[in-house]
JSON list of C-alpha atoms and ligand atoms in Angstrom, two decimals:
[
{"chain": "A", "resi": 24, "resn": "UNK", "atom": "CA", "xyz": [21.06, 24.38, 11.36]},
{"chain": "A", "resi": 25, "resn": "UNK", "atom": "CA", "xyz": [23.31, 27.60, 12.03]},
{"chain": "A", "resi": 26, "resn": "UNK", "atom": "CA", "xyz": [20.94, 30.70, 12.38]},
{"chain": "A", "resi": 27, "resn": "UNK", "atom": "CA", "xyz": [22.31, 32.15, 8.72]},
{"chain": "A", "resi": 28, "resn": "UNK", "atom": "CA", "xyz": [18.50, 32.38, 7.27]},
{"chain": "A", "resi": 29, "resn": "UNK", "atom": "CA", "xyz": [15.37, 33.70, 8.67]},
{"chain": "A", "resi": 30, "resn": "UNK", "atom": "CA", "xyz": [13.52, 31.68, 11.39]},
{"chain": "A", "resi": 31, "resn": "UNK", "atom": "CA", "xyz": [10.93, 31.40, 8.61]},
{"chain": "A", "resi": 32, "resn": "UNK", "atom": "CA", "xyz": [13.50, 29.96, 5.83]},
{"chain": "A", "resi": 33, "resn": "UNK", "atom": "CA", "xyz": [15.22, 27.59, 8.61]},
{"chain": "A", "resi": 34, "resn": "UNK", "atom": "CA", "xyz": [11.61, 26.00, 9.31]},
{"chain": "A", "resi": 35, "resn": "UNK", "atom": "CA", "xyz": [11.19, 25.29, 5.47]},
{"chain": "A", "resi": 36, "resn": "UNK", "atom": "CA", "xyz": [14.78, 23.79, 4.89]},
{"chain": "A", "resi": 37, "resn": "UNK", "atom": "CA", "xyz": [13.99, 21.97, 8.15]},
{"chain": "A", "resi": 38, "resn": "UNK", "atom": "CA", "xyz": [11.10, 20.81, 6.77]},
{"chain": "A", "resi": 39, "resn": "UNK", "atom": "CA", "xyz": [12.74, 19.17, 3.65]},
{"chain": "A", "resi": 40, "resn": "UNK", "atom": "CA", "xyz": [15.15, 17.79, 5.57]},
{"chain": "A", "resi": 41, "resn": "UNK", "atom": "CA", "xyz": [12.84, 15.40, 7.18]},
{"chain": "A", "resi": 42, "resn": "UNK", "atom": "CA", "xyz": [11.82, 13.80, 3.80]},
{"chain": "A", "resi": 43, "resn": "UNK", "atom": "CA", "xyz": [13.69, 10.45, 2.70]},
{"chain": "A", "resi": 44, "resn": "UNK", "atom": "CA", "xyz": [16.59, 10.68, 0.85]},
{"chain": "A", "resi": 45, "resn": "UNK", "atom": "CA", "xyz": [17.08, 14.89, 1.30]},
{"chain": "A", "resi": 46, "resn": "UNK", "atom": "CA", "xyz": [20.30, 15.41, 2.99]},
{"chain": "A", "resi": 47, "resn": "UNK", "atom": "CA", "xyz": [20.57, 19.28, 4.38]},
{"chain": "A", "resi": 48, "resn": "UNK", "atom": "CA", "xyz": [22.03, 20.65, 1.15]},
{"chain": "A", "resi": 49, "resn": "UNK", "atom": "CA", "xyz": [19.15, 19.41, -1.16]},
{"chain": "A", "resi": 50, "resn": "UNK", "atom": "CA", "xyz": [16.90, 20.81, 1.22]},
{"chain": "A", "resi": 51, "resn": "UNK", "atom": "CA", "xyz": [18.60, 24.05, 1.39]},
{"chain": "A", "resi": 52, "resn": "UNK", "atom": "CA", "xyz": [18.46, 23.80, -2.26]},
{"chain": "A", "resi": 53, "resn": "UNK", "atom": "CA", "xyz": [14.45, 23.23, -2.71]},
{"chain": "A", "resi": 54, "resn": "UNK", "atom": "CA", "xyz": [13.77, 26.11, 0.15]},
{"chain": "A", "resi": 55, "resn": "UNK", "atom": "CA", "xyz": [15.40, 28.43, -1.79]},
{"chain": "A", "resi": 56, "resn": "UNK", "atom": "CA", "xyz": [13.80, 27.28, -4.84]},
{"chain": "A", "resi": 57, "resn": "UNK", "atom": "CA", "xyz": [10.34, 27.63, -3.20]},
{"chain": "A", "resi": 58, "resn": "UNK", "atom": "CA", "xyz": [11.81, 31.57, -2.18]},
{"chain": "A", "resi": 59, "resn": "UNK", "atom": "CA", "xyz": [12.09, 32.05, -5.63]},
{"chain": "A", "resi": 60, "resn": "UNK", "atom": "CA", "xyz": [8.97, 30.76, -7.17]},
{"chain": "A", "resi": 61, "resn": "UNK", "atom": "CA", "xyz": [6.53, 32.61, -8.04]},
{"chain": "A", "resi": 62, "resn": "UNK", "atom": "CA", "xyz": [3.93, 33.03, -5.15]},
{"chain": "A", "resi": 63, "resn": "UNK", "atom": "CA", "xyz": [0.83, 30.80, -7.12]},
{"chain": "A", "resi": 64, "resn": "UNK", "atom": "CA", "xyz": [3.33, 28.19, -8.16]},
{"chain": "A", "resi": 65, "resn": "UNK", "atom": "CA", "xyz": [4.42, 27.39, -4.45]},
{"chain": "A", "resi": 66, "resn": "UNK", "atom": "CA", "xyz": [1.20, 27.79, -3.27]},
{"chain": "A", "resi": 67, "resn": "UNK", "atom": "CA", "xyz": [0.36, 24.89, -5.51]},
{"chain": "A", "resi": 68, "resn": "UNK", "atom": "CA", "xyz": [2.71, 22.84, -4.03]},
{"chain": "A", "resi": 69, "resn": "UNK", "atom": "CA", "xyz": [1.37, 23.68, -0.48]},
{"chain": "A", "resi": 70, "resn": "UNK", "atom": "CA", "xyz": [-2.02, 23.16, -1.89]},
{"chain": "A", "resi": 71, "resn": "UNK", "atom": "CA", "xyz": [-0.94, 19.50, -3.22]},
{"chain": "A", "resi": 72, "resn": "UNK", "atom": "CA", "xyz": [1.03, 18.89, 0.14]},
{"chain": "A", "resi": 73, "resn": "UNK", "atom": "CA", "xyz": [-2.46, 19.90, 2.12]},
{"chain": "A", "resi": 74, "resn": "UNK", "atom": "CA", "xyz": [-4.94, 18.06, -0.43]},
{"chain": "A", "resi": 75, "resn": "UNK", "atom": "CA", "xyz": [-3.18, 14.32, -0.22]},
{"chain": "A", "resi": 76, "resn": "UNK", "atom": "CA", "xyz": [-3.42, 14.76, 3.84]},
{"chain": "A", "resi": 77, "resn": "UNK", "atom": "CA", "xyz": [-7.64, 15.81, 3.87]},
{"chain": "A", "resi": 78, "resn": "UNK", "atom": "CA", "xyz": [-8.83, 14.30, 0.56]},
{"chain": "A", "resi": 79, "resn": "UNK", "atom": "CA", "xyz": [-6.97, 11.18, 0.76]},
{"chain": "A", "resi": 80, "resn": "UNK", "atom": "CA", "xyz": [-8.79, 8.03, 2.81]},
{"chain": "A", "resi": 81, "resn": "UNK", "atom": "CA", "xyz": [-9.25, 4.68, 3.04]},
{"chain": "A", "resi": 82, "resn": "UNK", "atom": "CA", "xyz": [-11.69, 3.02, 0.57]},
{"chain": "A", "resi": 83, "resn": "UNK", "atom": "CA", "xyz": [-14.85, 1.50, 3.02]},
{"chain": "A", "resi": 84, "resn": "UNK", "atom": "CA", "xyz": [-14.29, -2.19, 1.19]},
{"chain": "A", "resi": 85, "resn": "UNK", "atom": "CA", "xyz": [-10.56, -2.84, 0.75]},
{"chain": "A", "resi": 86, "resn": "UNK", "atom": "CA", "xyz": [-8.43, -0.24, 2.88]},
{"chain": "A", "resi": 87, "resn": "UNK", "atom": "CA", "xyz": [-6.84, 1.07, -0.60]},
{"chain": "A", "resi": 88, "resn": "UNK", "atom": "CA", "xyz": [-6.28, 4.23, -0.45]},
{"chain": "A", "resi": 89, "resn": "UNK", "atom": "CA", "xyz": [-9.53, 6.12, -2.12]},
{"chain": "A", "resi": 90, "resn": "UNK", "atom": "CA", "xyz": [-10.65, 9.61, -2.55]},
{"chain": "A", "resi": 91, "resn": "UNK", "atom": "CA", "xyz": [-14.30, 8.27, -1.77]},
{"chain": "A", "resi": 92, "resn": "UNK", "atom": "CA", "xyz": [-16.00, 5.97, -0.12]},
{"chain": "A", "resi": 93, "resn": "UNK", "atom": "CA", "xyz": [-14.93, 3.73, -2.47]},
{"chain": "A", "resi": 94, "resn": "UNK", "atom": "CA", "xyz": [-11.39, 3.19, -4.78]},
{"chain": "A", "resi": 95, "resn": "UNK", "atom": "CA", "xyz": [-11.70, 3.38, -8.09]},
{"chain": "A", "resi": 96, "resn": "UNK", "atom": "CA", "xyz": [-10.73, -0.48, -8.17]},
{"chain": "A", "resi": 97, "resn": "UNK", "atom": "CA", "xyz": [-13.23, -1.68, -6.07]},
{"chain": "A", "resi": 98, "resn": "UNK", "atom": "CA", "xyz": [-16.13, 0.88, -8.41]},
{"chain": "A", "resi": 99, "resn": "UNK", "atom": "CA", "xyz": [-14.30, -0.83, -11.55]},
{"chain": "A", "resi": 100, "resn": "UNK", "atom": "CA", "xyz": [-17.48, -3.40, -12.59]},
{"chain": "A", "resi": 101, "resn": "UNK", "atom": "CA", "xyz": [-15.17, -4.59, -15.32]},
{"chain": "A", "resi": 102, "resn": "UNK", "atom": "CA", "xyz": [-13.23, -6.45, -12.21]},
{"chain": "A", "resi": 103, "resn": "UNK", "atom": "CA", "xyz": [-13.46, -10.01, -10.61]},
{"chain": "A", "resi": 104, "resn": "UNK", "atom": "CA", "xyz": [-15.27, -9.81, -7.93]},
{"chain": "A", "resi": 105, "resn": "UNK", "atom": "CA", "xyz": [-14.79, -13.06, -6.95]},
{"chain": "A", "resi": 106, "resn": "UNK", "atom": "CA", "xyz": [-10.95, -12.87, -6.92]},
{"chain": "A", "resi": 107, "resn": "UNK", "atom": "CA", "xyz": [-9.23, -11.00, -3.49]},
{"chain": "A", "resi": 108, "resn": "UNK", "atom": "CA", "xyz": [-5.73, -10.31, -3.58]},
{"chain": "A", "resi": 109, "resn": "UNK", "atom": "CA", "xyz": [-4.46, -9.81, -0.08]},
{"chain": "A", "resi": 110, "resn": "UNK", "atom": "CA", "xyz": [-1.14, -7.26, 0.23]},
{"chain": "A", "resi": 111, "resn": "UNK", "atom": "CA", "xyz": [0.21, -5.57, 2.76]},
{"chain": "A", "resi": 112, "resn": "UNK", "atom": "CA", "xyz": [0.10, -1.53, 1.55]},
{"chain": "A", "resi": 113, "resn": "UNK", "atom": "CA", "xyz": [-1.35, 0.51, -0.68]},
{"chain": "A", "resi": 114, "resn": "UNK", "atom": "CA", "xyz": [1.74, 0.65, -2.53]},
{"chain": "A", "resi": 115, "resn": "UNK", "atom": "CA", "xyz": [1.76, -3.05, -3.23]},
{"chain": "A", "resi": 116, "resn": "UNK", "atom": "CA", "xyz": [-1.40, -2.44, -4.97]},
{"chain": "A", "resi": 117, "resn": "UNK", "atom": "CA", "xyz": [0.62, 0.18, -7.34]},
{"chain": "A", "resi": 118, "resn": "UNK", "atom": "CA", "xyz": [3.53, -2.40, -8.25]},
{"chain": "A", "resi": 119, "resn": "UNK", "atom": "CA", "xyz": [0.64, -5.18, -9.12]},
{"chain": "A", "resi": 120, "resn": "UNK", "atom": "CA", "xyz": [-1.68, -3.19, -11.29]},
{"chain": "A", "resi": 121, "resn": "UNK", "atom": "CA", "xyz": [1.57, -1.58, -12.90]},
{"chain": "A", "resi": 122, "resn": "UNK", "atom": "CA", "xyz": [2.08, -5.28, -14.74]},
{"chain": "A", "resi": 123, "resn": "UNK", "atom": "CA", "xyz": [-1.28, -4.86, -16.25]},
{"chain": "A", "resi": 124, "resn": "UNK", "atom": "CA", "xyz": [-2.23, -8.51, -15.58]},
{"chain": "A", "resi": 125, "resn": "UNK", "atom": "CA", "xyz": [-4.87, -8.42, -12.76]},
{"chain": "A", "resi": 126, "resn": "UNK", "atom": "CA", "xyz": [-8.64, -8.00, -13.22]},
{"chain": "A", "resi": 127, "resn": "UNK", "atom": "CA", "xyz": [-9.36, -8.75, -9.41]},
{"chain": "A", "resi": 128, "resn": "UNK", "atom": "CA", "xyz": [-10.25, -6.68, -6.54]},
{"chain": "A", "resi": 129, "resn": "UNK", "atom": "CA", "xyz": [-7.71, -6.21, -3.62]},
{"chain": "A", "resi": 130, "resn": "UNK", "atom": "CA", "xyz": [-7.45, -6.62, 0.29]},
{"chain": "A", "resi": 131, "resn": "UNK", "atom": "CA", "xyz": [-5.08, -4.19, 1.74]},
{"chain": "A", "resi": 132, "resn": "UNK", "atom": "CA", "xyz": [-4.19, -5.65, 5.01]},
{"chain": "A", "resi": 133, "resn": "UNK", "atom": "CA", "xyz": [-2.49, -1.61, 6.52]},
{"chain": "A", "resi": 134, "resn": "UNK", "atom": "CA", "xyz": [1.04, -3.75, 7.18]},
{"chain": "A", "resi": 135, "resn": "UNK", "atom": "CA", "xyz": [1.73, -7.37, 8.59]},
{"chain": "A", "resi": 136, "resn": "UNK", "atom": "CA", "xyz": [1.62, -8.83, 11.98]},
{"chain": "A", "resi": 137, "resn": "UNK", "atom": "CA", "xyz": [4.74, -8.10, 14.11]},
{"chain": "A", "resi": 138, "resn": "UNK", "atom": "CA", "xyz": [4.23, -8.80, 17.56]},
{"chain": "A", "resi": 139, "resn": "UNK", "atom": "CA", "xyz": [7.86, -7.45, 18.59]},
{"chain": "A", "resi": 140, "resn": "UNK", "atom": "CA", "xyz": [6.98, -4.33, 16.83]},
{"chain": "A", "resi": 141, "resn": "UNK", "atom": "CA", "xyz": [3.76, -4.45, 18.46]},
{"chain": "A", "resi": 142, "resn": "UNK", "atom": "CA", "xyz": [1.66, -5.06, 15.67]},
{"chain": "A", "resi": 143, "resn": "UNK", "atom": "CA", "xyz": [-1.14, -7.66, 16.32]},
{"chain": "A", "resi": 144, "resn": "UNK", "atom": "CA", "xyz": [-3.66, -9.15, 13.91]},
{"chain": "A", "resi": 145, "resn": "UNK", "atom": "CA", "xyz": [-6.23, -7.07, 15.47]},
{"chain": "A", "resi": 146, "resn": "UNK", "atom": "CA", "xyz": [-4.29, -3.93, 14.14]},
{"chain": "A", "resi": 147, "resn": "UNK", "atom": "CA", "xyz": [-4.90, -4.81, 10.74]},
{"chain": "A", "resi": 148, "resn": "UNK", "atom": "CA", "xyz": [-7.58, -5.51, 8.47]},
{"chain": "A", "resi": 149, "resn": "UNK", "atom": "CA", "xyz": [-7.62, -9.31, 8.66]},
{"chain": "A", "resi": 150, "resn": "UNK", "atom": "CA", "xyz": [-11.58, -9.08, 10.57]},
{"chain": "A", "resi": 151, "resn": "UNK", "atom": "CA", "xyz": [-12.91, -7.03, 7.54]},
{"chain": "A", "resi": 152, "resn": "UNK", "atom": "CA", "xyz": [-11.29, -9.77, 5.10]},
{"chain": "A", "resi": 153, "resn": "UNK", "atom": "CA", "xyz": [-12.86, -12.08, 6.58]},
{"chain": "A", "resi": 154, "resn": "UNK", "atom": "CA", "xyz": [-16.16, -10.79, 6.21]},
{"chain": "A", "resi": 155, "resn": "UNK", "atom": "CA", "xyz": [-15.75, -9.80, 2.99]},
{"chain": "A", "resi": 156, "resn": "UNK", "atom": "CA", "xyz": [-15.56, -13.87, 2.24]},
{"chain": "A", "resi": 157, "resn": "UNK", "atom": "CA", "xyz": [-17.98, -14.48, 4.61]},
{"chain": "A", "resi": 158, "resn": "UNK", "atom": "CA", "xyz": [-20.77, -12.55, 2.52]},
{"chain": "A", "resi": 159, "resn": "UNK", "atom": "CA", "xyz": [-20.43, -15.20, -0.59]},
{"chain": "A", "resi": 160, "resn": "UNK", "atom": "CA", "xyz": [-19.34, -13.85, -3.40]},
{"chain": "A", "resi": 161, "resn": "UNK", "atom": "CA", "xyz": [-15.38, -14.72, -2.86]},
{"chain": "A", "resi": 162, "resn": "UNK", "atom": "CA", "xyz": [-14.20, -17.84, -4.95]},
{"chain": "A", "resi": 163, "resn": "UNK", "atom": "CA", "xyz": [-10.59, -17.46, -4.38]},
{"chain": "A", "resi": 164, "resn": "UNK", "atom": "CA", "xyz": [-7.69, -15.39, -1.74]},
{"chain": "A", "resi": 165, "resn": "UNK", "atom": "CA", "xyz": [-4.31, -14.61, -3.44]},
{"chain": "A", "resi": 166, "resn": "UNK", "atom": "CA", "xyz": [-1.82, -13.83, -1.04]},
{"chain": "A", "resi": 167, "resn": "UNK", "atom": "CA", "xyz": [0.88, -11.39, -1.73]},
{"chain": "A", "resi": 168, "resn": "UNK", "atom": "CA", "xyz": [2.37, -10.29, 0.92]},
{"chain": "A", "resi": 169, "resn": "UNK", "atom": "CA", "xyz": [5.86, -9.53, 1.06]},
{"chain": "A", "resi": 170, "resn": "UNK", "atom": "CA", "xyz": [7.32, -12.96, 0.94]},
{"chain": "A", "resi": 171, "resn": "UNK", "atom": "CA", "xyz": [9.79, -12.79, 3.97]},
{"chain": "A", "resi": 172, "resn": "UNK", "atom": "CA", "xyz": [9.19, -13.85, 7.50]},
{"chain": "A", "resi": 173, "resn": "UNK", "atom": "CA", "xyz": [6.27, -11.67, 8.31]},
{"chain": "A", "resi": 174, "resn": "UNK", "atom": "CA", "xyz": [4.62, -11.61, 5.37]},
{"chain": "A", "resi": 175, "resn": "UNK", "atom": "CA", "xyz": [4.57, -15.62, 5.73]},
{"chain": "A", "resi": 176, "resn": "UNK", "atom": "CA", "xyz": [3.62, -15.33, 8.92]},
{"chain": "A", "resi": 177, "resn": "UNK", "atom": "CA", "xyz": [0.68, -13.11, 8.27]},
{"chain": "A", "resi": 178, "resn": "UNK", "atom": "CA", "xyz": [-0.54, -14.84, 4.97]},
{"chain": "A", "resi": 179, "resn": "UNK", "atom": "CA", "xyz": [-0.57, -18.14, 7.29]},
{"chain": "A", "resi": 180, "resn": "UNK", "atom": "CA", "xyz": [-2.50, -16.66, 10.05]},
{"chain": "A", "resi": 181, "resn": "UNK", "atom": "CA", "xyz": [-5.32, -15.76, 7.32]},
{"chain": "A", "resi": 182, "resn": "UNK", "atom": "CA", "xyz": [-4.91, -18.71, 5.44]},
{"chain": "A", "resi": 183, "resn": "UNK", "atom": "CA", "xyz": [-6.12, -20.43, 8.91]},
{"chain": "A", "resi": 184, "resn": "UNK", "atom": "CA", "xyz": [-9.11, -17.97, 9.59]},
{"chain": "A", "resi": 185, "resn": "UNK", "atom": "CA", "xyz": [-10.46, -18.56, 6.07]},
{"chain": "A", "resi": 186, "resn": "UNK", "atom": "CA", "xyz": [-9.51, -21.82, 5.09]},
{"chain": "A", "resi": 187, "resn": "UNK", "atom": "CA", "xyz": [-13.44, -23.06, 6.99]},
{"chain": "A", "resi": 188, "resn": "UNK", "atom": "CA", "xyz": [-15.03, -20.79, 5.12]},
{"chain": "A", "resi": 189, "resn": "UNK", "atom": "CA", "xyz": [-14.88, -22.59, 1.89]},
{"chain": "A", "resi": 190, "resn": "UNK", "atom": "CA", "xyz": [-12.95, -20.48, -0.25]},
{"chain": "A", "resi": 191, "resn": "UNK", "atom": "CA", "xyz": [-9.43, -21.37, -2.54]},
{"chain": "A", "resi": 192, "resn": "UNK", "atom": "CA", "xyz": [-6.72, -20.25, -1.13]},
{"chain": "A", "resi": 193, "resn": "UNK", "atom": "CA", "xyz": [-3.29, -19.39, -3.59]},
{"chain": "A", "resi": 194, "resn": "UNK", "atom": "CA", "xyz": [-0.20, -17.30, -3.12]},
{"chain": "A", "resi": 195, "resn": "UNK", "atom": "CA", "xyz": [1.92, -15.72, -5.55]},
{"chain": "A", "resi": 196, "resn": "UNK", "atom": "CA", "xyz": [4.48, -18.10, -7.22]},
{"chain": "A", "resi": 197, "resn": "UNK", "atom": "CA", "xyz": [7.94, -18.11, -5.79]},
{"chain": "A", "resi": 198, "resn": "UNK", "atom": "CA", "xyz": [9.73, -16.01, -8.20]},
{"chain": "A", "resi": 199, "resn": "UNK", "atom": "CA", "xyz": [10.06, -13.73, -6.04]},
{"chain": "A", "resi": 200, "resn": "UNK", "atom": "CA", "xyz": [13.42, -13.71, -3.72]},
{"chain": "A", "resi": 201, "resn": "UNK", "atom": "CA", "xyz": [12.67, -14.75, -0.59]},
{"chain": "A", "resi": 202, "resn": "UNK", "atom": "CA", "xyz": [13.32, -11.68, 1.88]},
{"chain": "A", "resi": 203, "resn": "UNK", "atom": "CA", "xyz": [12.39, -9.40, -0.97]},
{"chain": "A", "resi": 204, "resn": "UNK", "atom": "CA", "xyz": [9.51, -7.15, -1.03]},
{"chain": "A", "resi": 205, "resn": "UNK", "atom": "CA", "xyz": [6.14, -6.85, -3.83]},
{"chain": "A", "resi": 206, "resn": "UNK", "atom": "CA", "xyz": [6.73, -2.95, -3.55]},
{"chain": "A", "resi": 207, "resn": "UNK", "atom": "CA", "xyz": [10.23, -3.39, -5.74]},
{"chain": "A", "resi": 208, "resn": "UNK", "atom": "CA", "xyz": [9.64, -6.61, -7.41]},
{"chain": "A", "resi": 209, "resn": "UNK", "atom": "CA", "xyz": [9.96, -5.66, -11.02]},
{"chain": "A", "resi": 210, "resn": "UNK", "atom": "CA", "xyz": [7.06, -6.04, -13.28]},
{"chain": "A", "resi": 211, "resn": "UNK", "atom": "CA", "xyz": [8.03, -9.03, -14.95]},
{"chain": "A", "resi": 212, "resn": "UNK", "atom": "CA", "xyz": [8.59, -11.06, -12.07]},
{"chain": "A", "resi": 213, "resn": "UNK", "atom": "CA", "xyz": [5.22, -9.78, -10.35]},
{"chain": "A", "resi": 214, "resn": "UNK", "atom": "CA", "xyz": [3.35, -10.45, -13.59]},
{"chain": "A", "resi": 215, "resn": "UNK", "atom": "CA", "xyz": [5.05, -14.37, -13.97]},
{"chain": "A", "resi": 216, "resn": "UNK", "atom": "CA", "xyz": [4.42, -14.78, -9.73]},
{"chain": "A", "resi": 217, "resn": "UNK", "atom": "CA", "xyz": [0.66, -13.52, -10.83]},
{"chain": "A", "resi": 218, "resn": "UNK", "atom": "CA", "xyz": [0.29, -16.10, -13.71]},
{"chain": "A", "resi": 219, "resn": "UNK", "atom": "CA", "xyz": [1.80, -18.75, -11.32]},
{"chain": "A", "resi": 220, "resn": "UNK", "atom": "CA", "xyz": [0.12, -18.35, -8.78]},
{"chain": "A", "resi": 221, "resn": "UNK", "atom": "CA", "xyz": [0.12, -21.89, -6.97]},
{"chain": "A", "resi": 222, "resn": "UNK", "atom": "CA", "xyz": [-2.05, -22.98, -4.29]},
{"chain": "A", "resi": 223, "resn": "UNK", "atom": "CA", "xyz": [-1.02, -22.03, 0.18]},
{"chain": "A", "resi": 224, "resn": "UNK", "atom": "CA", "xyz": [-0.68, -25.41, 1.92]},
{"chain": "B", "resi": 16, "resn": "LIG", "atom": "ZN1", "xyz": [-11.42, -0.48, -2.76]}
]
């Protein structure tokens, strides 16, 4: 970045320039925007910016993201709590309620296992899963995770810890691509993979 602003400006534009999809000219743009604003109106965006990183954490029973102890899914008593749906990331959790046709709770596993990428099944959830079924109340596991090569991978590794303990074990129907992802599945192909759900051999 030539040496045109202020250190002060530079470090914002910089800034913006580090999030997805802002090449340097959008973030030029939004620094000078924030210049311009008045002081409580970018303050609020700082505020916003500083809130999601302290308030934001992971709910104690299914790793969703939660601004308590508990997500407001998992607090919802209008839910099956008999009925886990394993994903990989909070955000899977997003594209899933958005079809409107779940009433279960959710697993979120915090990614997939990936050994080249170092990722083991140990870095994920997959031990607090487990005793989540183990304490009784869990009738069936629906696994969506993202239905490529790790995702298979990790919903078969799972499949194997749980299948002694007794419980049904399904997967979303294959409507979705293989290779593809739950995050941009559109909603009518998540809600027809939810309805068709089919059982994990
Ligand atoms: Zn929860």
């Amino acid at each position: 970045m030539s040496s045109v602003y202020t250190e002060t400006l530079n470090k914002l534009i910089e800034e913006f320039g580090k999030l997805p999809g802002v090449g340097p000219k959008t973030a030029e743009r939004l620094a000078f925007h924030i210049l311009k604003a008045a002081p409580p109106e970018a303050m609020k965006l700082a505020d916003a910016i500083r809130d999601v990183k302290t308030k934001i954490r992971h709910c104690q029973i299914c790793w969703n993201l939660s601004e308590g102890d508990t997500c407001q899914i998992c607090s919802d008593p209008q839910r099956d709590a008999s009925l886990i749906c394993v994903v990989e990331q909070p955000k899977d959790v997003i594209s899933l309620e958005k079809t409107g046709a779940c009433k279960w709770l959710y697993h979120v596993l915090g990614g997939h296992i990936a050994p080249l990428d170092g990722v083991e099944a140990h870095d994920l959830t997959i031990d607090k899963l487990v005793e989540r079924v183990r304490s009784g109340q869990v009738r069936e596991i629906v696994m969506a995770t993202n239905p490529n090569l790790e995702g298979d991978g990790t919903s078969l590794y799972i499949s194997s810890l749980l299948r002694p303990l007794n419980v049904r074990i399904t997967r979303l129907a294959r409507g979705l691509p293989t290779g593809s992802s739950i995050e941009f599945a559109s909603g009518r192909i998540l809600a027809d993979a939810i309805l068709g759900r089919q059982e994990l051999e």
